[in-house]
Amino acid sequence: MSLLPDVSDLPDRDQQQPPVTLDRRDGPHGEVVLRRRGGDLEIIANGCFLMDTADGRSERLLIQAALDRLTAERPAVLIGGLGVGFSLAHAAAEPRWGRIAVVEREEAIIDWHRTGPLGAFSAGALDDPRVAVLHTDLLAYLDGPGTDTATYDALCLDIDNGPDWTVTESNSGLYRPDGLAAIQRRLNPGGVLAVWSAQPSAAFEQALRAAGFAEVHTLEVTVARGVPDVVHLARRV
């Protein structure tokens, strides 16, 4: 069961512009829909609004804030969630990143970037030789027994509307002790964790400290209505 509100419950959506469905797919996690509303594209999962292309400031901050806290010359970053592509495009535009991996569990979203209208927002980043797109579930990738044991200098995660507002119930495990331990195993010493959220979460900050992360703090991005978007930041000791 999704923990996100129904699209009609979001007061800041422009209901004067009726949405036009561009594609609809059924996948292992339910229905995923790409819609156009006015000049923006939006992704809907199981009838619930996930994200749109109206404003990518906080998604870019997710990447930039992590990079600004690294000292390695050619750091590696794992982006959790391809979404509408703002985070990946920002990472690919920065030559300092040496290796960029992006995990996306919805094949439809990957297709919409490779051959569909979302490609304009990822700005050709999928063709960057530094970029690897991993079609898998983030939690399974972080803690799975597979052969990919790569570690990263930064993990920039945006698979939910926040630690307290997950897309599916299974995602909540990412923000619990076992999930945070899996994150630490994928982070190099001194590596940075950045987590996007639609609202601040004091409970998540406490969980990060309890898991042994240092330098835990939150950056805010003001939005037109409601509470600010935030990026939770922490460093592996």
PDB file of C-alpha atoms in Angstrom:
ATOM      1  CA  MET A   1       0.000   0.000   0.000  1.00  0.00           C
ATOM      2  CA  SER A   2       1.407   3.397  -0.950  1.00  0.00           C
ATOM      3  CA  LEU A   3       1.977   5.914   1.809  1.00  0.00           C
ATOM      4  CA  LEU A   4       1.768   8.860  -0.605  1.00  0.00           C
ATOM      5  CA  PRO A   5      -1.332  11.045  -0.917  1.00  0.00           C
ATOM      6  CA  ASP A   6      -3.599  10.719  -3.906  1.00  0.00           C
ATOM      7  CA  VAL A   7      -2.837  13.224  -6.679  1.00  0.00           C
ATOM      8  CA  SER A   8      -6.113  15.025  -6.027  1.00  0.00           C
ATOM      9  CA  ASP A   9      -5.044  15.667  -2.423  1.00  0.00           C
ATOM     10  CA  LEU A  10      -2.071  17.823  -3.398  1.00  0.00           C
ATOM     11  CA  PRO A  11      -3.162  21.466  -3.055  1.00  0.00           C
ATOM     12  CA  ASP A  12      -0.273  22.950  -5.040  1.00  0.00           C
ATOM     13  CA  ARG A  13      -0.937  21.002  -8.250  1.00  0.00           C
ATOM     14  CA  ASP A  14      -2.378  23.121 -11.063  1.00  0.00           C
ATOM     15  CA  GLN A  15      -5.783  21.530 -11.428  1.00  0.00           C
ATOM     16  CA  GLN A  16      -6.680  24.100 -14.109  1.00  0.00           C
ATOM     17  CA  GLN A  17      -4.448  22.155 -16.507  1.00  0.00           C
ATOM     18  CA  PRO A  18      -5.953  18.698 -17.186  1.00  0.00           C
ATOM     19  CA  PRO A  19      -3.236  16.033 -17.443  1.00  0.00           C
ATOM     20  CA  VAL A  20      -2.605  14.136 -20.663  1.00  0.00           C
ATOM     21  CA  THR A  21      -1.397  10.545 -20.302  1.00  0.00           C
ATOM     22  CA  LEU A  22       1.642   9.864 -22.493  1.00  0.00           C
ATOM     23  CA  ASP A  23       2.368   6.294 -21.387  1.00  0.00           C
ATOM     24  CA  ARG A  24       1.107   3.796 -18.849  1.00  0.00           C
ATOM     25  CA  ARG A  25       2.931   0.636 -17.733  1.00  0.00           C
ATOM     26  CA  ASP A  26       2.225  -2.217 -15.336  1.00  0.00           C
ATOM     27  CA  GLY A  27       5.335  -3.381 -13.518  1.00  0.00           C
ATOM     28  CA  PRO A  28       6.321  -5.521 -10.534  1.00  0.00           C
ATOM     29  CA  HIS A  29       5.588  -2.635  -8.164  1.00  0.00           C
ATOM     30  CA  GLY A  30       2.285  -1.607  -9.746  1.00  0.00           C
ATOM     31  CA  GLU A  31       1.199   0.930 -12.337  1.00  0.00           C
ATOM     32  CA  VAL A  32       3.519   3.727 -13.483  1.00  0.00           C
ATOM     33  CA  VAL A  33       2.193   6.586 -15.609  1.00  0.00           C
ATOM     34  CA  LEU A  34       3.911   9.418 -17.444  1.00  0.00           C
ATOM     35  CA  ARG A  35       1.678  12.468 -17.866  1.00  0.00           C
ATOM     36  CA  ARG A  36       1.961  15.937 -19.285  1.00  0.00           C
ATOM     37  CA  ARG A  37       0.294  18.795 -17.412  1.00  0.00           C
ATOM     38  CA  GLY A  38       0.719  22.096 -19.219  1.00  0.00           C
ATOM     39  CA  GLY A  39       4.423  22.458 -19.894  1.00  0.00           C
ATOM     40  CA  ASP A  40       5.529  19.928 -17.276  1.00  0.00           C
ATOM     41  CA  LEU A  41       5.879  16.156 -17.178  1.00  0.00           C
ATOM     42  CA  GLU A  42       4.935  14.167 -14.097  1.00  0.00           C
ATOM     43  CA  ILE A  43       5.323  10.594 -12.927  1.00  0.00           C
ATOM     44  CA  ILE A  44       2.432   8.878 -11.138  1.00  0.00           C
ATOM     45  CA  ALA A  45       2.796   5.507  -9.382  1.00  0.00           C
ATOM     46  CA  ASN A  46      -0.296   3.554  -8.408  1.00  0.00           C
ATOM     47  CA  GLY A  47      -2.380   6.722  -8.666  1.00  0.00           C
ATOM     48  CA  CYS A  48      -0.048   8.753  -6.445  1.00  0.00           C
ATOM     49  CA  PHE A  49       2.015  11.754  -7.516  1.00  0.00           C
ATOM     50  CA  LEU A  50       5.760  11.123  -7.292  1.00  0.00           C
ATOM     51  CA  MET A  51       7.587  13.957  -9.048  1.00  0.00           C
ATOM     52  CA  ASP A  52       7.468  16.391 -11.931  1.00  0.00           C
ATOM     53  CA  THR A  53       9.727  18.603 -14.022  1.00  0.00           C
ATOM     54  CA  ALA A  54       8.484  21.919 -12.608  1.00  0.00           C
ATOM     55  CA  ASP A  55      11.461  22.614 -10.314  1.00  0.00           C
ATOM     56  CA  GLY A  56      14.678  20.645  -9.951  1.00  0.00           C
ATOM     57  CA  ARG A  57      16.560  22.808  -7.444  1.00  0.00           C
ATOM     58  CA  SER A  58      16.463  20.400  -4.533  1.00  0.00           C
ATOM     59  CA  GLU A  59      17.307  17.417  -6.762  1.00  0.00           C
ATOM     60  CA  ARG A  60      20.396  19.273  -8.006  1.00  0.00           C
ATOM     61  CA  LEU A  61      21.285  20.262  -4.445  1.00  0.00           C
ATOM     62  CA  LEU A  62      21.206  16.560  -3.542  1.00  0.00           C
ATOM     63  CA  ILE A  63      24.205  16.031  -5.824  1.00  0.00           C
ATOM     64  CA  GLN A  64      26.022  19.314  -5.311  1.00  0.00           C
ATOM     65  CA  ALA A  65      25.891  19.240  -1.519  1.00  0.00           C
ATOM     66  CA  ALA A  66      27.497  15.796  -1.510  1.00  0.00           C
ATOM     67  CA  LEU A  67      30.219  16.809  -3.981  1.00  0.00           C
ATOM     68  CA  ASP A  68      31.028  19.965  -2.029  1.00  0.00           C
ATOM     69  CA  ARG A  69      31.816  17.830   1.016  1.00  0.00           C
ATOM     70  CA  LEU A  70      34.244  15.491  -0.766  1.00  0.00           C
ATOM     71  CA  THR A  71      37.971  15.963  -1.181  1.00  0.00           C
ATOM     72  CA  ALA A  72      38.738  13.107  -3.601  1.00  0.00           C
ATOM     73  CA  GLU A  73      39.790  14.236  -7.071  1.00  0.00           C
ATOM     74  CA  ARG A  74      37.583  11.747  -8.963  1.00  0.00           C
ATOM     75  CA  PRO A  75      34.906  10.589  -6.521  1.00  0.00           C
ATOM     76  CA  ALA A  76      32.288   7.971  -7.322  1.00  0.00           C
ATOM     77  CA  VAL A  77      28.584   8.580  -6.740  1.00  0.00           C
ATOM     78  CA  LEU A  78      25.576   6.290  -6.553  1.00  0.00           C
ATOM     79  CA  ILE A  79      22.253   8.001  -7.311  1.00  0.00           C
ATOM     80  CA  GLY A  80      19.231   6.184  -5.954  1.00  0.00           C
ATOM     81  CA  GLY A  81      16.310   6.875  -8.284  1.00  0.00           C
ATOM     82  CA  LEU A  82      16.472   8.150 -11.859  1.00  0.00           C
ATOM     83  CA  GLY A  83      13.175  10.024 -11.561  1.00  0.00           C
ATOM     84  CA  VAL A  84      12.798  12.880 -14.035  1.00  0.00           C
ATOM     85  CA  GLY A  85      16.584  13.085 -14.428  1.00  0.00           C
ATOM     86  CA  PHE A  86      17.520  16.339 -12.677  1.00  0.00           C
ATOM     87  CA  SER A  87      20.005  14.707 -10.275  1.00  0.00           C
ATOM     88  CA  LEU A  88      21.686  12.575 -12.925  1.00  0.00           C
ATOM     89  CA  ALA A  89      21.967  15.471 -15.360  1.00  0.00           C
ATOM     90  CA  HIS A  90      23.565  17.641 -12.677  1.00  0.00           C
ATOM     91  CA  ALA A  91      26.075  14.917 -11.824  1.00  0.00           C
ATOM     92  CA  ALA A  92      26.973  14.307 -15.475  1.00  0.00           C
ATOM     93  CA  ALA A  93      27.510  18.038 -16.018  1.00  0.00           C
ATOM     94  CA  GLU A  94      30.233  18.015 -13.330  1.00  0.00           C
ATOM     95  CA  PRO A  95      33.528  16.692 -14.762  1.00  0.00           C
ATOM     96  CA  ARG A  96      34.903  16.047 -11.283  1.00  0.00           C
ATOM     97  CA  TRP A  97      32.785  12.922 -10.807  1.00  0.00           C
ATOM     98  CA  GLY A  98      34.843   9.930 -11.906  1.00  0.00           C
ATOM     99  CA  ARG A  99      32.108   7.294 -11.808  1.00  0.00           C
ATOM    100  CA  ILE A 100      28.323   7.733 -11.732  1.00  0.00           C
ATOM    101  CA  ALA A 101      25.879   4.887 -11.109  1.00  0.00           C
ATOM    102  CA  VAL A 102      22.121   5.358 -10.991  1.00  0.00           C
ATOM    103  CA  VAL A 103      19.746   2.717  -9.627  1.00  0.00           C
ATOM    104  CA  GLU A 104      16.169   2.664 -10.959  1.00  0.00           C
ATOM    105  CA  ARG A 105      13.735  -0.190 -10.352  1.00  0.00           C
ATOM    106  CA  GLU A 106      11.080   0.918 -12.865  1.00  0.00           C
ATOM    107  CA  GLU A 107      11.952  -0.151 -16.401  1.00  0.00           C
ATOM    108  CA  ALA A 108       9.360   2.299 -17.725  1.00  0.00           C
ATOM    109  CA  ILE A 109      11.220   5.279 -16.265  1.00  0.00           C
ATOM    110  CA  ILE A 110      14.489   4.138 -17.842  1.00  0.00           C
ATOM    111  CA  ASP A 111      12.691   3.787 -21.197  1.00  0.00           C
ATOM    112  CA  TRP A 112      11.189   7.281 -20.911  1.00  0.00           C
ATOM    113  CA  HIS A 113      14.718   8.636 -20.599  1.00  0.00           C
ATOM    114  CA  ARG A 114      16.279   6.514 -23.335  1.00  0.00           C
ATOM    115  CA  THR A 115      13.601   6.929 -25.980  1.00  0.00           C
ATOM    116  CA  GLY A 116      10.892   9.154 -24.493  1.00  0.00           C
ATOM    117  CA  PRO A 117      10.316  12.757 -23.484  1.00  0.00           C
ATOM    118  CA  LEU A 118      12.215  12.560 -20.172  1.00  0.00           C
ATOM    119  CA  GLY A 119      15.445  12.368 -22.146  1.00  0.00           C
ATOM    120  CA  ALA A 120      15.316  16.148 -22.486  1.00  0.00           C
ATOM    121  CA  PHE A 121      15.683  16.450 -18.703  1.00  0.00           C
ATOM    122  CA  SER A 122      18.473  13.910 -18.217  1.00  0.00           C
ATOM    123  CA  ALA A 123      20.221  15.853 -21.011  1.00  0.00           C
ATOM    124  CA  GLY A 124      21.913  12.872 -22.656  1.00  0.00           C
ATOM    125  CA  ALA A 125      23.515  11.795 -19.379  1.00  0.00           C
ATOM    126  CA  LEU A 126      22.695   8.137 -20.021  1.00  0.00           C
ATOM    127  CA  ASP A 127      25.218   8.237 -22.893  1.00  0.00           C
ATOM    128  CA  ASP A 128      28.010   9.603 -20.692  1.00  0.00           C
ATOM    129  CA  PRO A 129      30.748   6.915 -20.472  1.00  0.00           C
ATOM    130  CA  ARG A 130      31.006   7.523 -16.711  1.00  0.00           C
ATOM    131  CA  VAL A 131      27.328   6.628 -16.214  1.00  0.00           C
ATOM    132  CA  ALA A 132      25.995   3.130 -15.503  1.00  0.00           C
ATOM    133  CA  VAL A 133      22.240   2.597 -15.210  1.00  0.00           C
ATOM    134  CA  LEU A 134      21.387  -0.285 -12.882  1.00  0.00           C
ATOM    135  CA  HIS A 135      17.873  -1.661 -13.351  1.00  0.00           C
ATOM    136  CA  THR A 136      17.258  -3.017  -9.872  1.00  0.00           C
ATOM    137  CA  ASP A 137      15.712  -2.208  -6.519  1.00  0.00           C
ATOM    138  CA  LEU A 138      17.920   0.078  -4.426  1.00  0.00           C
ATOM    139  CA  LEU A 139      17.586  -1.886  -1.192  1.00  0.00           C
ATOM    140  CA  ALA A 140      18.368  -5.141  -2.998  1.00  0.00           C
ATOM    141  CA  TYR A 141      21.411  -3.545  -4.617  1.00  0.00           C
ATOM    142  CA  LEU A 142      22.788  -2.076  -1.402  1.00  0.00           C
ATOM    143  CA  ASP A 143      22.512  -5.244   0.639  1.00  0.00           C
ATOM    144  CA  GLY A 144      22.219  -7.978  -1.966  1.00  0.00           C
ATOM    145  CA  PRO A 145      24.551 -10.976  -2.281  1.00  0.00           C
ATOM    146  CA  GLY A 146      25.329 -10.183  -5.928  1.00  0.00           C
ATOM    147  CA  THR A 147      28.740  -9.842  -7.535  1.00  0.00           C
ATOM    148  CA  ASP A 148      28.612  -6.029  -7.599  1.00  0.00           C
ATOM    149  CA  THR A 149      30.476  -5.005  -4.458  1.00  0.00           C
ATOM    150  CA  ALA A 150      31.349  -1.480  -5.645  1.00  0.00           C
ATOM    151  CA  THR A 151      31.707   1.227  -3.042  1.00  0.00           C
ATOM    152  CA  TYR A 152      31.156   4.947  -3.464  1.00  0.00           C
ATOM    153  CA  ASP A 153      32.272   8.277  -2.088  1.00  0.00           C
ATOM    154  CA  ALA A 154      28.678   9.565  -2.135  1.00  0.00           C
ATOM    155  CA  LEU A 155      25.230   8.009  -2.015  1.00  0.00           C
ATOM    156  CA  CYS A 156      22.540  10.460  -3.170  1.00  0.00           C
ATOM    157  CA  LEU A 157      19.130   8.908  -2.601  1.00  0.00           C
ATOM    158  CA  ASP A 158      15.758  10.077  -3.885  1.00  0.00           C
ATOM    159  CA  ILE A 159      13.431   7.087  -4.100  1.00  0.00           C
ATOM    160  CA  ASP A 160      10.696   8.381  -1.793  1.00  0.00           C
ATOM    161  CA  ASN A 161       9.086  11.621  -0.713  1.00  0.00           C
ATOM    162  CA  GLY A 162      11.229  11.237   2.367  1.00  0.00           C
ATOM    163  CA  PRO A 163      12.084   8.862   5.218  1.00  0.00           C
ATOM    164  CA  ASP A 164       8.628   9.384   6.737  1.00  0.00           C
ATOM    165  CA  TRP A 165       6.750   9.299   3.407  1.00  0.00           C
ATOM    166  CA  THR A 166       7.749   6.268   1.374  1.00  0.00           C
ATOM    167  CA  VAL A 167       6.472   5.222  -2.049  1.00  0.00           C
ATOM    168  CA  THR A 168       6.011   1.598  -0.965  1.00  0.00           C
ATOM    169  CA  GLU A 169       6.105   0.107   2.521  1.00  0.00           C
ATOM    170  CA  SER A 170       9.152  -2.001   1.673  1.00  0.00           C
ATOM    171  CA  ASN A 171      11.179   1.172   1.113  1.00  0.00           C
ATOM    172  CA  SER A 172      10.891   2.050   4.800  1.00  0.00           C
ATOM    173  CA  GLY A 173      13.641  -0.474   5.497  1.00  0.00           C
ATOM    174  CA  LEU A 174      16.160   1.864   3.898  1.00  0.00           C
ATOM    175  CA  TYR A 175      15.832   4.321   6.786  1.00  0.00           C
ATOM    176  CA  ARG A 176      16.004   1.752   9.585  1.00  0.00           C
ATOM    177  CA  PRO A 177      19.160   0.390  11.252  1.00  0.00           C
ATOM    178  CA  ASP A 178      19.632  -2.496   8.783  1.00  0.00           C
ATOM    179  CA  GLY A 179      19.211  -0.171   5.794  1.00  0.00           C
ATOM    180  CA  LEU A 180      21.596   2.417   7.226  1.00  0.00           C
ATOM    181  CA  ALA A 181      24.135  -0.338   7.899  1.00  0.00           C
ATOM    182  CA  ALA A 182      23.871  -1.426   4.243  1.00  0.00           C
ATOM    183  CA  ILE A 183      24.419   2.179   3.183  1.00  0.00           C
ATOM    184  CA  GLN A 184      27.547   2.396   5.320  1.00  0.00           C
ATOM    185  CA  ARG A 185      28.941  -0.749   3.719  1.00  0.00           C
ATOM    186  CA  ARG A 186      28.599   0.879   0.293  1.00  0.00           C
ATOM    187  CA  LEU A 187      30.192   4.153   1.409  1.00  0.00           C
ATOM    188  CA  ASN A 188      33.933   4.618   1.491  1.00  0.00           C
ATOM    189  CA  PRO A 189      35.344   5.959   4.788  1.00  0.00           C
ATOM    190  CA  GLY A 190      34.571   9.663   4.940  1.00  0.00           C
ATOM    191  CA  GLY A 191      31.892   9.235   2.278  1.00  0.00           C
ATOM    192  CA  VAL A 192      28.757  11.365   2.219  1.00  0.00           C
ATOM    193  CA  LEU A 193      25.128  10.263   2.375  1.00  0.00           C
ATOM    194  CA  ALA A 194      22.540  12.698   0.948  1.00  0.00           C
ATOM    195  CA  VAL A 195      18.814  11.899   1.160  1.00  0.00           C
ATOM    196  CA  TRP A 196      16.103  13.984  -0.514  1.00  0.00           C
ATOM    197  CA  SER A 197      12.872  14.598   1.364  1.00  0.00           C
ATOM    198  CA  ALA A 198       9.712  16.624   0.850  1.00  0.00           C
ATOM    199  CA  GLN A 199       9.810  17.587   4.517  1.00  0.00           C
ATOM    200  CA  PRO A 200      12.332  17.587   7.378  1.00  0.00           C
ATOM    201  CA  SER A 201      12.580  14.479   9.542  1.00  0.00           C
ATOM    202  CA  ALA A 202      14.006  14.860  13.018  1.00  0.00           C
ATOM    203  CA  ALA A 203      13.478  11.125  13.563  1.00  0.00           C
ATOM    204  CA  PHE A 204      15.686  10.321  10.570  1.00  0.00           C
ATOM    205  CA  GLU A 205      18.413  12.639  11.834  1.00  0.00           C
ATOM    206  CA  GLN A 206      18.319  10.768  15.150  1.00  0.00           C
ATOM    207  CA  ALA A 207      18.475   7.438  13.311  1.00  0.00           C
ATOM    208  CA  LEU A 208      21.552   8.585  11.367  1.00  0.00           C
ATOM    209  CA  ARG A 209      23.356   9.568  14.568  1.00  0.00           C
ATOM    210  CA  ALA A 210      22.353   6.317  16.257  1.00  0.00           C
ATOM    211  CA  ALA A 211      23.776   4.408  13.275  1.00  0.00           C
ATOM    212  CA  GLY A 212      27.151   6.101  13.783  1.00  0.00           C
ATOM    213  CA  PHE A 213      27.033   8.773  11.072  1.00  0.00           C
ATOM    214  CA  ALA A 214      28.755  12.098  11.767  1.00  0.00           C
ATOM    215  CA  GLU A 215      28.108  15.670  10.636  1.00  0.00           C
ATOM    216  CA  VAL A 216      24.353  15.059  10.434  1.00  0.00           C
ATOM    217  CA  HIS A 217      22.422  18.120   9.300  1.00  0.00           C
ATOM    218  CA  THR A 218      19.682  19.254   6.928  1.00  0.00           C
ATOM    219  CA  LEU A 219      19.633  21.758   4.071  1.00  0.00           C
ATOM    220  CA  GLU A 220      16.337  23.402   3.053  1.00  0.00           C
ATOM    221  CA  VAL A 221      15.037  24.582  -0.328  1.00  0.00           C
ATOM    222  CA  THR A 222      12.043  26.916  -0.180  1.00  0.00           C
ATOM    223  CA  VAL A 223       9.086  25.862  -2.325  1.00  0.00           C
ATOM    224  CA  ALA A 224       6.119  27.892  -3.555  1.00  0.00           C
ATOM    225  CA  ARG A 225       3.735  26.372  -1.010  1.00  0.00           C
ATOM    226  CA  GLY A 226       4.051  24.283   2.102  1.00  0.00           C
ATOM    227  CA  VAL A 227       7.131  23.147   3.999  1.00  0.00           C
ATOM    228  CA  PRO A 228      10.538  23.320   2.278  1.00  0.00           C
ATOM    229  CA  ASP A 229      12.097  20.434   0.396  1.00  0.00           C
ATOM    230  CA  VAL A 230      15.178  19.242   2.262  1.00  0.00           C
ATOM    231  CA  VAL A 231      18.378  17.285   1.785  1.00  0.00           C
ATOM    232  CA  HIS A 232      19.524  15.279   4.801  1.00  0.00           C
ATOM    233  CA  LEU A 233      23.320  14.992   4.925  1.00  0.00           C
ATOM    234  CA  ALA A 234      25.627  12.751   6.934  1.00  0.00           C
ATOM    235  CA  ARG A 235      29.163  11.399   6.731  1.00  0.00           C
ATOM    236  CA  ARG A 236      30.441   7.887   7.283  1.00  0.00           C
ATOM    237  CA  VAL A 237      33.177   7.953   9.923  1.00  0.00           C
TER     238      VAL A 237
END
